[in-house]
Coordinates of C-alpha atoms in Angstrom, one line a residue:
M190 CA 4.6 -8.1 41.9
Q191 CA 1.0 -6.7 41.3
Y192 CA -2.0 -9.0 41.9
S193 CA -4.8 -9.3 39.3
S194 CA -8.4 -8.0 40.0
D195 CA -9.6 -11.6 40.5
I196 CA -7.2 -12.2 43.4
K197 CA -8.3 -8.8 44.9
N198 CA -12.0 -9.9 44.8
R199 CA -11.2 -13.2 46.5
L200 CA -9.4 -11.3 49.3
N201 CA -12.4 -9.1 49.8
R202 CA -14.7 -12.1 50.0
L203 CA -12.5 -13.7 52.5
K204 CA -12.8 -10.7 54.8
T205 CA -16.6 -10.8 54.7
A206 CA -17.2 -14.6 54.6
P207 CA -18.7 -16.1 57.8
N208 CA -16.5 -19.2 57.6
P209 CA -13.7 -18.7 55.1
K210 CA -11.8 -21.8 55.9
W211 CA -13.1 -23.5 52.8
L212 CA -11.6 -20.7 50.7
I213 CA -8.1 -20.6 52.2
L214 CA -6.7 -23.7 50.5
P215 CA -7.7 -22.9 46.9
F216 CA -6.6 -19.2 47.4
F217 CA -3.1 -20.1 48.4
I218 CA -2.8 -22.7 45.6
T219 CA -3.7 -20.0 43.1
L220 CA -1.4 -17.4 44.8
F221 CA 1.6 -19.9 44.7
A222 CA 0.9 -20.7 41.0
L223 CA 0.8 -17.0 40.0
S224 CA 3.9 -16.3 42.1
W225 CA 5.8 -19.1 40.3
Q226 CA 4.9 -17.7 36.9
C227 CA 6.1 -14.2 38.0
A228 CA 9.6 -15.6 38.9
S229 CA 12.2 -16.3 36.1
I230 CA 14.9 -18.9 36.4
Q231 CA 18.2 -17.8 34.8
Q232 CA 21.6 -19.4 34.3
P233 CA 24.3 -18.1 36.5
T234 CA 26.6 -15.6 34.7
G235 CA 30.0 -14.2 35.1
G236 CA 33.1 -15.9 36.6
P237 CA 36.7 -15.9 35.5
K238 CA 37.7 -16.9 32.0
D239 CA 39.3 -20.3 31.7
S240 CA 43.1 -19.6 31.1
I241 CA 44.5 -23.0 32.3
P242 CA 45.7 -25.4 29.6
P243 CA 44.7 -29.1 29.8
K244 CA 46.6 -31.5 32.1
I245 CA 48.1 -34.8 31.0
L246 CA 46.6 -37.7 33.1
G247 CA 48.3 -40.6 31.4
E248 CA 50.5 -41.7 28.5
T249 CA 50.4 -45.2 27.0
P250 CA 53.1 -46.5 26.6
P251 CA 54.6 -44.2 29.2
N252 CA 56.7 -41.3 28.1
M253 CA 60.4 -42.1 27.9
T254 CA 59.7 -45.8 27.0
R255 CA 62.7 -47.8 25.8
N256 CA 62.6 -50.7 23.4
F257 CA 59.4 -49.2 22.0
H258 CA 57.3 -51.5 19.8
A259 CA 53.8 -50.3 20.3
E260 CA 51.4 -49.8 17.4
K261 CA 49.6 -46.9 19.0
I262 CA 50.3 -44.1 21.5
V263 CA 47.4 -42.8 23.6
I264 CA 47.7 -39.6 25.6
E265 CA 44.9 -38.8 28.1
F266 CA 43.9 -35.3 29.4
D267 CA 41.7 -34.0 32.1
E268 CA 39.3 -32.2 29.7
Y269 CA 38.1 -32.2 26.1
I270 CA 40.9 -31.0 23.8
K271 CA 41.5 -30.0 20.2
L272 CA 44.5 -29.7 17.9
S273 CA 45.3 -26.4 16.2
N274 CA 47.5 -26.2 13.1
P275 CA 48.8 -29.8 13.6
L276 CA 50.7 -29.8 10.3
K277 CA 52.7 -26.8 11.3
E278 CA 53.0 -27.3 15.1
I279 CA 53.7 -31.0 15.4
S280 CA 57.0 -32.5 14.3
V281 CA 59.0 -35.7 14.8
S282 CA 62.7 -35.8 15.2
P283 CA 64.3 -37.6 13.4
D284 CA 62.0 -37.7 10.4
M285 CA 59.8 -40.8 9.8
E286 CA 59.3 -42.2 6.3
Q287 CA 55.5 -42.0 7.0
P288 CA 54.1 -38.9 8.7
I289 CA 52.1 -39.4 11.9
N290 CA 48.5 -38.4 12.0
P291 CA 47.4 -37.6 15.6
R292 CA 43.6 -37.9 16.1
V293 CA 41.5 -36.4 18.9
K294 CA 38.9 -38.6 20.6
R295 CA 37.1 -36.6 23.3
K296 CA 39.8 -36.3 26.0
T297 CA 42.5 -38.3 24.4
I298 CA 45.0 -38.1 21.5
E299 CA 45.7 -41.3 19.6
I300 CA 48.7 -41.8 17.3
L301 CA 49.0 -44.8 15.0
M302 CA 52.7 -45.6 14.6
P303 CA 54.2 -46.6 11.3
D304 CA 56.1 -49.9 11.0
S305 CA 59.2 -48.2 9.5
L306 CA 60.9 -46.9 12.7
E307 CA 64.7 -47.2 12.7
E308 CA 66.4 -49.4 15.2
N309 CA 68.2 -48.0 18.3
T310 CA 66.9 -44.5 17.7
T311 CA 65.4 -42.0 20.1
Y312 CA 62.3 -40.3 18.6
T313 CA 60.8 -37.0 19.9
I314 CA 57.3 -36.0 19.0
N315 CA 57.1 -32.2 19.6
F316 CA 53.6 -30.8 19.8
G317 CA 54.6 -27.1 19.9
K318 CA 51.4 -25.2 20.7
A319 CA 49.0 -27.6 18.9
I320 CA 47.2 -29.1 22.0
G321 CA 44.7 -26.8 23.6
D322 CA 41.4 -27.1 25.6
F323 CA 38.3 -27.4 23.5
N324 CA 36.5 -24.2 24.5
E325 CA 39.2 -21.6 24.9
G326 CA 42.1 -23.2 23.1
N327 CA 44.6 -22.6 26.0
P328 CA 47.7 -24.4 24.6
I329 CA 50.1 -26.7 26.3
R330 CA 53.5 -25.3 25.3
N331 CA 56.5 -27.4 24.3
Y332 CA 55.1 -30.7 25.3
S333 CA 57.1 -33.7 23.9
Y334 CA 56.6 -37.4 23.9
V335 CA 59.9 -39.3 23.8
F336 CA 60.6 -42.9 23.1
S337 CA 63.5 -45.1 21.9
T338 CA 63.5 -48.2 19.8
G339 CA 66.7 -49.3 21.5
D340 CA 68.0 -49.7 25.1
V341 CA 69.1 -46.1 25.4
I342 CA 67.3 -42.7 25.3
D343 CA 69.4 -39.8 24.1
S344 CA 69.7 -37.5 27.0
L345 CA 71.8 -34.5 26.0
S346 CA 70.4 -31.0 26.2
V347 CA 71.0 -27.4 25.0
S348 CA 69.8 -24.4 26.9
G349 CA 70.2 -20.6 26.8
K350 CA 68.4 -17.3 26.3
V351 CA 67.2 -15.2 23.5
I352 CA 67.3 -11.4 23.6
N353 CA 66.7 -8.5 21.3
A354 CA 70.0 -7.4 19.8
L355 CA 69.2 -3.7 20.1
T356 CA 67.2 -3.4 23.3
K357 CA 68.8 -6.3 25.1
L358 CA 65.4 -7.3 26.4
P359 CA 64.3 -10.9 26.5
E360 CA 62.2 -12.2 23.6
K361 CA 59.3 -14.5 24.5
E362 CA 57.7 -17.1 22.3
I363 CA 60.6 -17.2 19.9
N364 CA 61.3 -20.5 18.1
V365 CA 64.7 -21.9 18.8
L366 CA 65.7 -24.3 16.1
L367 CA 68.4 -26.9 16.3
I368 CA 69.4 -28.4 13.0
P369 CA 72.1 -31.0 12.3
T370 CA 74.8 -29.6 10.0
R371 CA 74.2 -32.4 7.6
Q372 CA 70.7 -31.2 6.9
D373 CA 70.8 -27.4 7.7
S374 CA 67.4 -26.4 6.3
I375 CA 66.6 -23.0 7.7
F376 CA 66.9 -21.4 4.3
G377 CA 65.0 -24.1 2.4
K378 CA 61.5 -25.6 2.2
R379 CA 62.2 -28.3 4.7
K380 CA 61.3 -27.1 8.2
A381 CA 63.4 -27.7 11.2
N382 CA 62.3 -30.7 13.3
I383 CA 64.1 -30.0 16.6
F384 CA 62.6 -26.8 18.1
T385 CA 61.2 -25.2 21.2
L386 CA 59.7 -21.9 22.3
T387 CA 61.2 -19.4 24.7
D388 CA 59.4 -18.6 27.9
T389 CA 58.4 -15.2 29.2
S390 CA 62.0 -14.6 30.4
G391 CA 63.5 -15.5 27.0
T392 CA 65.0 -18.8 28.2
F393 CA 64.8 -22.1 26.3
R394 CA 65.8 -25.7 26.7
L395 CA 66.1 -28.6 24.1
S396 CA 66.3 -32.1 25.6
N397 CA 66.7 -35.7 24.5
L398 CA 69.3 -34.9 21.9
R399 CA 71.8 -37.3 20.4
E400 CA 75.5 -36.7 20.0
E401 CA 75.9 -34.7 16.8
T402 CA 77.0 -31.4 15.3
Y403 CA 74.2 -28.8 15.1
R404 CA 73.6 -25.3 14.1
I405 CA 71.3 -23.2 16.3
Y406 CA 69.0 -20.4 15.4
A407 CA 66.4 -18.2 17.1
L408 CA 63.5 -17.2 14.8
K409 CA 60.6 -14.8 15.3
E410 CA 58.4 -15.9 12.5
E411 CA 55.6 -14.4 10.5
N412 CA 54.1 -17.6 9.1
N413 CA 55.2 -20.2 11.6
D414 CA 56.8 -22.6 9.1
R415 CA 60.2 -22.8 10.9
V416 CA 62.0 -21.7 7.8
Y417 CA 63.7 -18.3 7.5
N418 CA 61.7 -16.0 5.2
A419 CA 63.5 -12.7 5.1
P420 CA 63.2 -9.7 5.5
D421 CA 60.4 -9.3 8.1
E422 CA 61.4 -12.1 10.4
L423 CA 63.8 -11.6 13.3
I424 CA 66.7 -14.0 13.4
G425 CA 69.6 -14.8 15.8
F426 CA 72.4 -17.4 15.3
L427 CA 75.8 -18.5 16.4
N428 CA 78.6 -18.2 13.9
D429 CA 80.0 -21.6 14.9
S430 CA 78.3 -25.0 15.0
I431 CA 77.7 -26.9 18.3
S432 CA 79.5 -30.3 18.6
L433 CA 77.2 -31.8 21.2
T434 CA 79.0 -34.4 23.4
K435 CA 77.7 -33.2 26.7
D436 CA 74.9 -30.9 28.1
T437 CA 75.5 -27.4 26.8
S438 CA 74.1 -24.3 28.6
G439 CA 74.5 -20.5 28.6
I440 CA 73.9 -20.0 24.8
L441 CA 73.0 -16.4 24.0
L442 CA 71.1 -15.7 20.8
E443 CA 70.5 -12.0 19.8
V444 CA 67.7 -11.5 17.3
S445 CA 67.5 -8.7 14.8
K446 CA 65.8 -8.1 11.5
G447 CA 68.1 -9.7 8.9
I448 CA 69.2 -8.5 5.5
P449 CA 67.7 -10.3 2.5
R450 CA 70.2 -12.0 0.1
D451 CA 68.4 -11.0 -3.1
F452 CA 67.1 -7.6 -4.1
R453 CA 63.4 -7.2 -4.5
L454 CA 61.1 -4.2 -5.1
L455 CA 58.6 -4.0 -2.3
D456 CA 56.5 -1.2 -3.6
R457 CA 56.2 1.3 -6.4
K458 CA 53.6 4.0 -7.1
I459 CA 53.1 7.3 -8.9
E460 CA 51.6 10.0 -6.7
P461 CA 49.1 12.6 -7.9
S462 CA 51.9 15.2 -7.7
G463 CA 53.8 13.2 -10.3
R464 CA 56.6 12.0 -8.0
V465 CA 57.5 8.3 -8.1
L466 CA 58.1 6.3 -5.0
F467 CA 60.1 3.0 -4.8
A468 CA 60.7 0.8 -1.7
F469 CA 63.4 -1.9 -1.6
N470 CA 63.5 -5.0 0.6
K471 CA 67.1 -4.1 1.7
P472 CA 69.5 -1.2 1.9
L473 CA 71.8 -0.6 -1.1
E474 CA 75.4 0.5 -0.8
K475 CA 75.7 2.5 -4.0
P476 CA 72.1 2.7 -5.4
D477 CA 71.3 4.0 -8.9
I478 CA 68.0 4.4 -10.7
T479 CA 68.0 4.7 -14.5
V480 CA 65.0 5.5 -16.7
I481 CA 65.3 3.3 -19.8
S482 CA 62.1 4.6 -21.4
P483 CA 61.3 7.4 -22.2
Q484 CA 65.0 8.0 -22.2
A485 CA 64.6 11.7 -22.2
L486 CA 63.3 11.6 -18.6
N487 CA 66.6 10.2 -17.4
E488 CA 68.6 13.3 -18.0
N489 CA 66.8 15.8 -15.8
K490 CA 65.4 13.5 -13.2
I491 CA 66.1 14.2 -9.5
V492 CA 66.5 11.1 -7.2
E493 CA 66.4 11.3 -3.4
Y494 CA 67.3 8.2 -1.3
S495 CA 66.2 7.6 2.2
T496 CA 68.8 7.7 5.1
N497 CA 69.1 3.9 5.0
Q498 CA 69.1 3.8 1.2
D499 CA 66.2 1.3 1.2
S500 CA 63.8 3.5 -0.7
A501 CA 63.9 6.3 -3.3
T502 CA 61.8 9.2 -4.5
V503 CA 62.1 10.4 -8.1
W504 CA 60.9 13.7 -9.7
F505 CA 60.7 14.4 -13.5
D506 CA 60.5 17.6 -15.4
D507 CA 57.9 16.2 -17.8
L508 CA 54.7 14.5 -16.4
T509 CA 53.2 13.6 -19.8
F510 CA 54.6 10.1 -20.0
D511 CA 52.3 7.1 -20.5
S512 CA 54.7 4.5 -19.1
L513 CA 58.1 4.2 -17.4
K514 CA 60.7 1.5 -17.7
V515 CA 63.1 1.8 -14.8
A516 CA 66.3 -0.2 -13.9
F517 CA 67.8 -0.5 -10.4
S518 CA 71.5 -1.0 -9.8
D519 CA 73.9 -1.2 -6.9
G520 CA 77.6 -0.4 -7.4
G521 CA 77.1 -0.8 -11.2
N522 CA 75.4 -4.2 -11.0
V523 CA 71.9 -4.2 -12.4
L524 CA 69.5 -5.8 -9.9
D525 CA 66.1 -5.5 -11.5
S526 CA 64.0 -3.6 -14.0
I527 CA 60.2 -2.8 -14.0
T528 CA 57.6 -1.1 -16.2
M529 CA 55.0 1.2 -14.8
R530 CA 52.0 2.4 -16.7
R531 CA 49.8 5.3 -15.8
G532 CA 46.0 4.8 -15.7
R533 CA 43.9 6.1 -18.5
N534 CA 42.2 8.8 -16.4
E535 CA 45.2 9.6 -14.1
K536 CA 46.3 13.2 -14.1
Y537 CA 49.4 14.6 -12.4
D538 CA 49.5 18.1 -11.0
R539 CA 52.8 19.2 -9.6
D540 CA 52.2 21.1 -6.4
F541 CA 55.1 22.8 -4.6
I542 CA 54.0 22.8 -1.0
I543 CA 55.9 24.0 2.0
T544 CA 54.9 22.4 5.4
D545 CA 56.0 23.4 8.9
N546 CA 56.1 22.0 12.4
L547 CA 54.1 24.7 14.1
A548 CA 51.9 22.4 16.1
R549 CA 49.5 24.2 18.3
N550 CA 51.0 27.4 17.0
R551 CA 53.9 27.2 19.5
V552 CA 57.7 27.2 19.3
T553 CA 60.2 26.3 22.1
R554 CA 63.7 27.4 22.8
T555 CA 65.1 24.2 21.4
K556 CA 62.5 23.2 18.8
H557 CA 62.7 25.9 16.1
I558 CA 60.6 26.3 13.0
E559 CA 61.2 23.6 10.3
F560 CA 60.1 24.0 6.7
T561 CA 59.8 20.9 4.6
A562 CA 59.4 21.2 0.8
G563 CA 57.3 18.7 -1.2
S564 CA 60.0 18.5 -3.9
P565 CA 63.7 19.5 -4.1
V566 CA 64.4 23.2 -3.6
Q567 CA 66.5 25.1 -6.1
S568 CA 66.7 28.5 -4.4
I569 CA 65.3 30.6 -1.5
D570 CA 64.5 34.3 -1.6
R571 CA 65.1 35.3 2.0
S572 CA 63.5 38.7 1.4
K573 CA 60.2 37.0 1.0
I574 CA 60.3 35.4 4.4
I575 CA 58.9 38.0 6.8
L576 CA 59.1 37.5 10.6
T577 CA 57.4 40.0 12.9
E578 CA 57.6 40.2 16.7
D579 CA 54.7 42.2 18.2
S580 CA 54.2 43.7 14.7
V581 CA 57.9 44.7 14.4
A582 CA 59.8 43.2 11.5
R583 CA 62.8 41.1 12.6
T584 CA 65.6 40.2 10.1
N585 CA 68.1 38.7 12.5
F586 CA 66.8 35.2 12.2
Q587 CA 68.9 32.3 10.9
L588 CA 67.8 30.0 8.0
A589 CA 69.9 26.9 7.3
K590 CA 69.5 23.6 5.5
D591 CA 69.1 20.6 7.7
T592 CA 72.0 18.3 7.1
T593 CA 69.9 15.2 8.1
A594 CA 67.1 15.8 5.6
P595 CA 67.6 17.1 2.1
R596 CA 64.3 19.1 1.8
R597 CA 64.2 20.5 5.3
Y598 CA 65.2 24.0 6.4
I599 CA 65.4 25.3 9.9
L600 CA 64.6 28.9 11.0
R601 CA 66.2 29.9 14.3
Y602 CA 65.5 32.9 16.4
N603 CA 65.9 34.0 20.0
W604 CA 62.2 33.6 20.8
R605 CA 61.0 35.5 23.8
P606 CA 58.0 35.0 26.2
K607 CA 54.8 36.9 26.0
R608 CA 55.5 38.0 22.5
N609 CA 53.2 37.6 19.5
Y610 CA 55.0 36.3 16.4
E611 CA 53.8 36.2 12.8
L612 CA 55.7 34.5 9.9
K613 CA 54.8 35.0 6.3
L614 CA 56.1 33.1 3.3
E615 CA 55.3 35.2 0.3
E616 CA 54.8 33.6 -3.0
G617 CA 58.1 32.5 -4.5
A618 CA 60.0 32.4 -1.2
F619 CA 60.9 28.8 -2.2
S620 CA 61.5 27.8 -5.8
G621 CA 61.8 24.3 -7.2
F622 CA 63.9 22.9 -10.0
F623 CA 61.0 22.7 -12.4
G624 CA 59.9 26.3 -12.2
D625 CA 57.6 25.6 -9.2
K626 CA 57.0 28.3 -6.5
N627 CA 55.3 28.1 -3.1
K628 CA 52.0 29.8 -2.5
S629 CA 51.7 32.6 0.0
V630 CA 51.0 31.5 3.6
T631 CA 51.0 33.2 7.0
K632 CA 51.3 31.7 10.5
S633 CA 50.8 33.3 13.9
F634 CA 52.4 31.7 17.0
T635 CA 54.0 32.3 20.5
L636 CA 56.7 30.9 22.6
D637 CA 55.7 27.8 24.6
E638 CA 56.9 28.2 28.1
A639 CA 55.3 25.0 29.4
E640 CA 58.3 22.9 29.1
N641 CA 61.3 23.2 31.5
F642 CA 64.7 22.5 30.1
G643 CA 68.0 21.3 31.5
D644 CA 71.5 20.4 30.5
I645 CA 73.5 17.2 30.9
V646 CA 77.2 16.6 30.1
L647 CA 78.4 13.1 29.4
R648 CA 82.0 12.5 30.1
V649 CA 82.7 9.4 28.0
N650 CA 85.8 7.2 28.4
L651 CA 86.5 4.9 25.4
P652 CA 88.4 1.6 25.6
D653 CA 89.7 1.8 22.1
T654 CA 90.1 5.0 20.1
S655 CA 90.7 3.2 16.8
H656 CA 87.0 2.6 16.3
Q657 CA 83.9 4.8 16.1
Y658 CA 81.2 4.8 18.7
L659 CA 77.7 6.3 18.7
V660 CA 76.7 7.9 22.0
Q661 CA 72.9 8.0 22.0
L662 CA 70.6 9.8 24.5
I663 CA 67.4 7.9 24.5
N664 CA 64.1 7.9 26.4
E665 CA 63.4 5.6 29.4
K666 CA 61.5 3.1 27.3
M667 CA 64.5 2.8 24.9
D668 CA 62.3 3.3 21.8
F669 CA 63.2 6.9 20.8
I670 CA 66.6 8.5 20.1
H671 CA 66.8 12.1 21.2
K672 CA 70.3 12.6 19.9
S673 CA 73.1 10.4 18.5
V674 CA 76.7 11.6 18.5
P675 CA 79.6 9.8 16.8
I676 CA 82.9 9.9 18.7
R677 CA 86.4 8.4 18.3
T678 CA 88.1 9.9 21.3
S679 CA 87.3 10.1 25.0
G680 CA 85.9 13.5 26.1
S681 CA 82.8 15.4 27.2
I682 CA 79.6 15.6 25.1
P683 CA 77.1 18.3 26.1
F684 CA 73.4 17.8 25.6
R685 CA 71.9 21.3 26.0
Q686 CA 68.3 22.4 26.6
F687 CA 66.5 19.0 26.9
P688 CA 63.0 18.8 28.4
G689 CA 63.0 17.6 32.0
G690 CA 62.4 13.9 32.4
K691 CA 64.0 10.5 32.6
Y692 CA 66.7 9.5 30.1
T693 CA 69.3 6.8 29.6
V694 CA 72.3 6.3 27.4
R695 CA 73.4 3.5 25.1
I696 CA 76.6 3.0 23.2
I697 CA 76.7 1.5 19.7
Y698 CA 80.0 0.0 18.6
D699 CA 79.9 1.5 15.1
E700 CA 82.4 -0.9 13.5
N701 CA 81.9 0.2 9.9
S702 CA 81.7 3.9 10.9
N703 CA 78.5 4.5 9.0
G704 CA 76.8 6.4 11.8
K705 CA 74.0 3.9 12.4
W706 CA 73.3 0.5 14.1
D707 CA 73.6 -2.4 11.7
T708 CA 71.6 -5.6 12.1
G709 CA 73.0 -9.1 11.6
N710 CA 73.3 -11.0 8.3
V711 CA 72.8 -14.7 8.7
F712 CA 73.9 -15.4 5.1
T713 CA 77.4 -14.0 5.7
K714 CA 77.5 -15.0 9.4
Q715 CA 77.8 -11.3 10.5
Q716 CA 76.5 -10.6 13.9
P717 CA 74.6 -7.3 14.7
E718 CA 76.8 -4.4 15.9
R719 CA 77.3 -4.5 19.6
V720 CA 75.2 -2.4 21.9
W721 CA 75.8 -1.4 25.5
Y722 CA 73.5 0.3 28.0
I723 CA 74.7 2.2 31.0
G724 CA 72.2 0.2 33.1
K725 CA 70.4 3.1 34.8
T726 CA 68.2 6.1 34.1
F727 CA 68.9 9.7 35.1
I728 CA 66.7 12.7 35.4
I729 CA 67.3 16.0 33.5
R730 CA 66.1 18.7 35.8
A731 CA 64.8 22.1 34.8
N732 CA 67.4 24.9 34.8
W733 CA 70.0 22.6 36.0
E734 CA 73.3 21.3 34.5
Q735 CA 74.6 17.9 35.6
E736 CA 77.4 15.5 34.6
E737 CA 77.5 11.8 34.1
V738 CA 80.7 9.7 33.8
I739 CA 80.4 6.8 31.3
N740 CA 83.1 4.2 31.2
V741 CA 82.5 2.2 28.0
P742 CA 83.5 -1.5 28.4
E743 CA 85.8 -3.4 26.0

């Protein structure tokens, strides 16, 4: 801190004064006052964020009260609280004729009870995630207040675990719903009243249940209404109901994205290139698209369905239409029809573009050059595909159509290190069905030697050769399929030239032999296709071949 000129003058006078005692007291008073003004008082900052939910200090009447006849329930907490989404989160089982209306008063919740409670009945007020502290909203999970109007409190329980049907990993914060068969309401507007959330390990427990027959569901919701709204919500279920006469444990629910019962068009659009895109809410078995108007467009149209047959792309030979009326069918049954109109200023320009996968201008020994056409290809003029190696033309390359993608073509060659390659697609190398031809393009690239590759041979022993199985080599995180091989007999499967790293294997029991994993269907009580993991990872090493024996269980 710097002193003012006035204080400096007083200090000088003190030094020269014959008897400065009379100046000392006012000087230090002034100095203290100025020093106080220079200091600033601040609130302390920092500290950990509050992540602890409120604690219950008391319940009046006490939780688990028998012969309940109170007019009001009071629940006291150790801090100020608030209720979040009480209409969605709070439920009463069984239903009351008059809904409860919990009210927050500082650190308490008060609930006025209706006078229409049934005799000899156990009631459970489930608060879900509604109760949280006032500042951070940290919720108390799965808190229930239980009371009985009779001498007995229902005490049966149901417990188990929820996992993902494909990954087999536990699912946390999934709603587990228990619904009496006499009022199974998961598909309707009436939400389930007996529910709980799974914990971080996917386990759940429902308590204070009466003897009755129930259906049980696990539901990962989008809108938290405890009603199944396909298709985006994950759902798991048991095919059979539960006749609850004693505590039941060990229930396993496997959730997957379900299949909607009714067809619906999710999206439709006309791109600037003139191609029309449609997205469905579920896969179709034998899809068909018919242009009703203008009818002439229906004759020469080209339709391409996605691998799962849940979307379609349509090309037309004439792009001068003002509107389209299109019908969608599955196996001859008409599902829906729509009309699309082009904007007044919209112009369509068909552009036949060929793209490639030459990222960073590199190829590898296993990832060859892939060409993808923007629209269906009618013919290829190989003489207009010119490959040079160190300026020397090479014609001994292979060009083949990719069987997994209708508009993709793969160019293979024995690429060699320290060589400079150039690939030129002359105009007209690829020709489309509507007289379109690609424009000339040239790419330069080299062989990428950064990756090291190894081989692994899987010797698979099947328990039942009357069914098809999918042997999938996947990454360590189990979210990417490197290769999927369908088999019906035991034997060896080679996986050649894979980048070094950690991998694992899963087996899909492909019961309908369609070459893919099928999810569950709650409407038809069809469970997801079974999946089994070998339970370990293995390392593919560079320039090394290894063998793994896999005994697939029953």
